[in-house]
GROMACS .gro file of C-alpha atoms in nm:
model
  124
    1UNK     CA    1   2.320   1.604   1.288
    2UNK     CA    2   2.440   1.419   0.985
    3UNK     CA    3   2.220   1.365   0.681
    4UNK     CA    4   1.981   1.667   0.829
    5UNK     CA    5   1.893   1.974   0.676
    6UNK     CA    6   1.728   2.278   0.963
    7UNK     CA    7   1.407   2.385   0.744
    8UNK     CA    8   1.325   2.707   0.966
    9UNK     CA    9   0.954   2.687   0.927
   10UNK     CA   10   0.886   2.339   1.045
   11UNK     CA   11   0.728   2.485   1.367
   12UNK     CA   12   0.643   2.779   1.504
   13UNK     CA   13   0.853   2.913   1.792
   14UNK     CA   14   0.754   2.886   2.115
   15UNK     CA   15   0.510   2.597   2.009
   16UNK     CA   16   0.545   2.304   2.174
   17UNK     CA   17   0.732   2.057   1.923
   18UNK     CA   18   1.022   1.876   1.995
   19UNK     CA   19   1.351   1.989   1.811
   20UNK     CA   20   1.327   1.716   1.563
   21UNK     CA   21   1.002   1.887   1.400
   22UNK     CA   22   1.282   2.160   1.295
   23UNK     CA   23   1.482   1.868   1.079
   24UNK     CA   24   1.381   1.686   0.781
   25UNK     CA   25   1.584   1.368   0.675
   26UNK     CA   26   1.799   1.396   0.337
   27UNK     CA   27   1.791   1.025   0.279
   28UNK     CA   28   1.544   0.779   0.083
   29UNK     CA   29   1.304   0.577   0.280
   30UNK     CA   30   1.446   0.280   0.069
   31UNK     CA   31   1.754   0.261   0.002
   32UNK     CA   32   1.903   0.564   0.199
   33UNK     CA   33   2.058   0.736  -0.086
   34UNK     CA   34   2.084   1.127  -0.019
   35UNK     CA   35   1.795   1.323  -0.187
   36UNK     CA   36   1.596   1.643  -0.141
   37UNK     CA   37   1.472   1.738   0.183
   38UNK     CA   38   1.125   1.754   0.092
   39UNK     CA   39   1.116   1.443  -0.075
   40UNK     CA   40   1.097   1.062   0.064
   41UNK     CA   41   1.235   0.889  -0.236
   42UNK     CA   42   1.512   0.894  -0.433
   43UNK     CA   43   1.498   0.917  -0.801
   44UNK     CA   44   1.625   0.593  -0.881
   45UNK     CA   45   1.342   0.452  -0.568
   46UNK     CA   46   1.098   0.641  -0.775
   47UNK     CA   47   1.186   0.517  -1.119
   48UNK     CA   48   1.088   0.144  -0.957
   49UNK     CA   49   0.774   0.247  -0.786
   50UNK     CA   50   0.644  -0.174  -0.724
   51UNK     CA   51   1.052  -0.215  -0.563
   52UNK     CA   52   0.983   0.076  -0.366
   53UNK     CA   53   0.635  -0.028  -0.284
   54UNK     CA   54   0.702  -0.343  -0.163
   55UNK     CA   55   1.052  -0.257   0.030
   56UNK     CA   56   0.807   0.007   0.268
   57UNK     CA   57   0.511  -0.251   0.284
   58UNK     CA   58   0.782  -0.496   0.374
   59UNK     CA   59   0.901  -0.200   0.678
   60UNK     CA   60   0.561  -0.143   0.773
   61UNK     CA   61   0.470  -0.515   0.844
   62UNK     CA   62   0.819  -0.604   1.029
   63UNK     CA   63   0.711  -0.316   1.295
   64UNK     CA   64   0.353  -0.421   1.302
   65UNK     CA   65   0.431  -0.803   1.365
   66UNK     CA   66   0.692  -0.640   1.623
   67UNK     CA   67   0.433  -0.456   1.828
   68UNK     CA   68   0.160  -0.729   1.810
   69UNK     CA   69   0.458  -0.962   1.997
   70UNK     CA   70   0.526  -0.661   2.277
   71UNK     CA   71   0.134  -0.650   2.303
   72UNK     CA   72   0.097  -0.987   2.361
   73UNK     CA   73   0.375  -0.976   2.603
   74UNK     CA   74   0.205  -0.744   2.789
   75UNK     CA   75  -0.127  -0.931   2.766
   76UNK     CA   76   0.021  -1.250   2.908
   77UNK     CA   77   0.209  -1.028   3.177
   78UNK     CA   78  -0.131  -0.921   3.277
   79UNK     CA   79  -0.155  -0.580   3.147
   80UNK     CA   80  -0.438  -0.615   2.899
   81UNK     CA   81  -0.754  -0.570   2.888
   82UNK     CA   82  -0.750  -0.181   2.813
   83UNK     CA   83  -1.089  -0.036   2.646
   84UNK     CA   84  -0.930  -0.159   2.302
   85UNK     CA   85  -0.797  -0.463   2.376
   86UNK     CA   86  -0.875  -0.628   1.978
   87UNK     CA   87  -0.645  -0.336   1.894
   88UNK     CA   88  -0.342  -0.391   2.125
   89UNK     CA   89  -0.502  -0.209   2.409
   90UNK     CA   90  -0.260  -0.220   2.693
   91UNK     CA   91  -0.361  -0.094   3.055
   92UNK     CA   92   0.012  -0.163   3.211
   93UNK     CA   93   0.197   0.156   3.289
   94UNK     CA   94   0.503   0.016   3.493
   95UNK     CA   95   0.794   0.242   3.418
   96UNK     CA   96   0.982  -0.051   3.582
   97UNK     CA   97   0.943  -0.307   3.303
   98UNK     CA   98   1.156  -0.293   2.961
   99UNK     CA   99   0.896  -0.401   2.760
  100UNK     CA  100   0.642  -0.129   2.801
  101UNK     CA  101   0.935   0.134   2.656
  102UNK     CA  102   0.992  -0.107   2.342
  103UNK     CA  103   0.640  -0.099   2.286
  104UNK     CA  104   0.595   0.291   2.309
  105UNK     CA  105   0.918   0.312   2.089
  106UNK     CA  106   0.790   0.052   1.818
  107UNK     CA  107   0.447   0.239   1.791
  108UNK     CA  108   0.618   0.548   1.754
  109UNK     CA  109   0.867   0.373   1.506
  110UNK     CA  110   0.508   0.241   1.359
  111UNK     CA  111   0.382   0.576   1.297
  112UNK     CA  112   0.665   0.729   1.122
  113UNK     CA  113   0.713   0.460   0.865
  114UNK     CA  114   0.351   0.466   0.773
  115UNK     CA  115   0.400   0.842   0.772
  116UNK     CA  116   0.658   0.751   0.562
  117UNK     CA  117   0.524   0.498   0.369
  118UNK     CA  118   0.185   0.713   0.261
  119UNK     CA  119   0.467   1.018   0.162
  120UNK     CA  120   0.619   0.784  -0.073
  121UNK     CA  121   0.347   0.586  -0.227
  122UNK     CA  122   0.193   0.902  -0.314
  123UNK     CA  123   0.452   1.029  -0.544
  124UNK     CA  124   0.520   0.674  -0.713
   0.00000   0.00000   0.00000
């Protein structure tokens, strides 16, 4: 895969990660620049940590306003009212309907860039 690096000791084998826990991306969370595997930021991302800052806030926000649409989607379609409903709680399950898949894919999508997001904010 381009822009990849295989880091070996990612995950055990025979555990039950998926093969992308064996890969670490080689580009900045900001502005996509190649850098060290280990590292989300650039040097130049890192020598403007409030740029930086507010470019991965900015991320962050985009997805969360995304998935608060899909949930209300949902919630109109008549799939809320799961045990968490103030927090997007969603009780549809129809494989059949687009929407649910966007909405697993933009929480997942969600999780990484706040994954992300913590990573970098830690080293600026």
């Amino acid at each position: 895969v381009p822009g990849h690096v295989a880091t070996g000791a990612a995950a055990a084998p025979g555990s039950s990660a998926t093969i992308d826990a064996y890969y670490l991306s080689r580009h900045c969370a900001v502005c996509d620049e190649l850098t060290r595997a280990a590292e989300p930021l650039c040097e130049r991302c890192r020598a403007s940590p409030q740029v930086a800052a507010v470019v991965l806030a900015a991320r962050a926000a985009r997805l969360e306003r995304q998935h608060q649409h899909l949930v209300r989607l949902c919630q109109s379609c008549g799939g809320g009212g799961g045990l968490n409903v103030r927090h997007g709680g969603v009780v549809c399950g129809s494989l059949d309907c687009g929407v649910y898949y966007e909405r697993h894919k933009v929480v997942g999508e969600l999780r990484g860039m706040c994954a992300v997001a913590a990573a970098g904010l830690q080293l600026l």
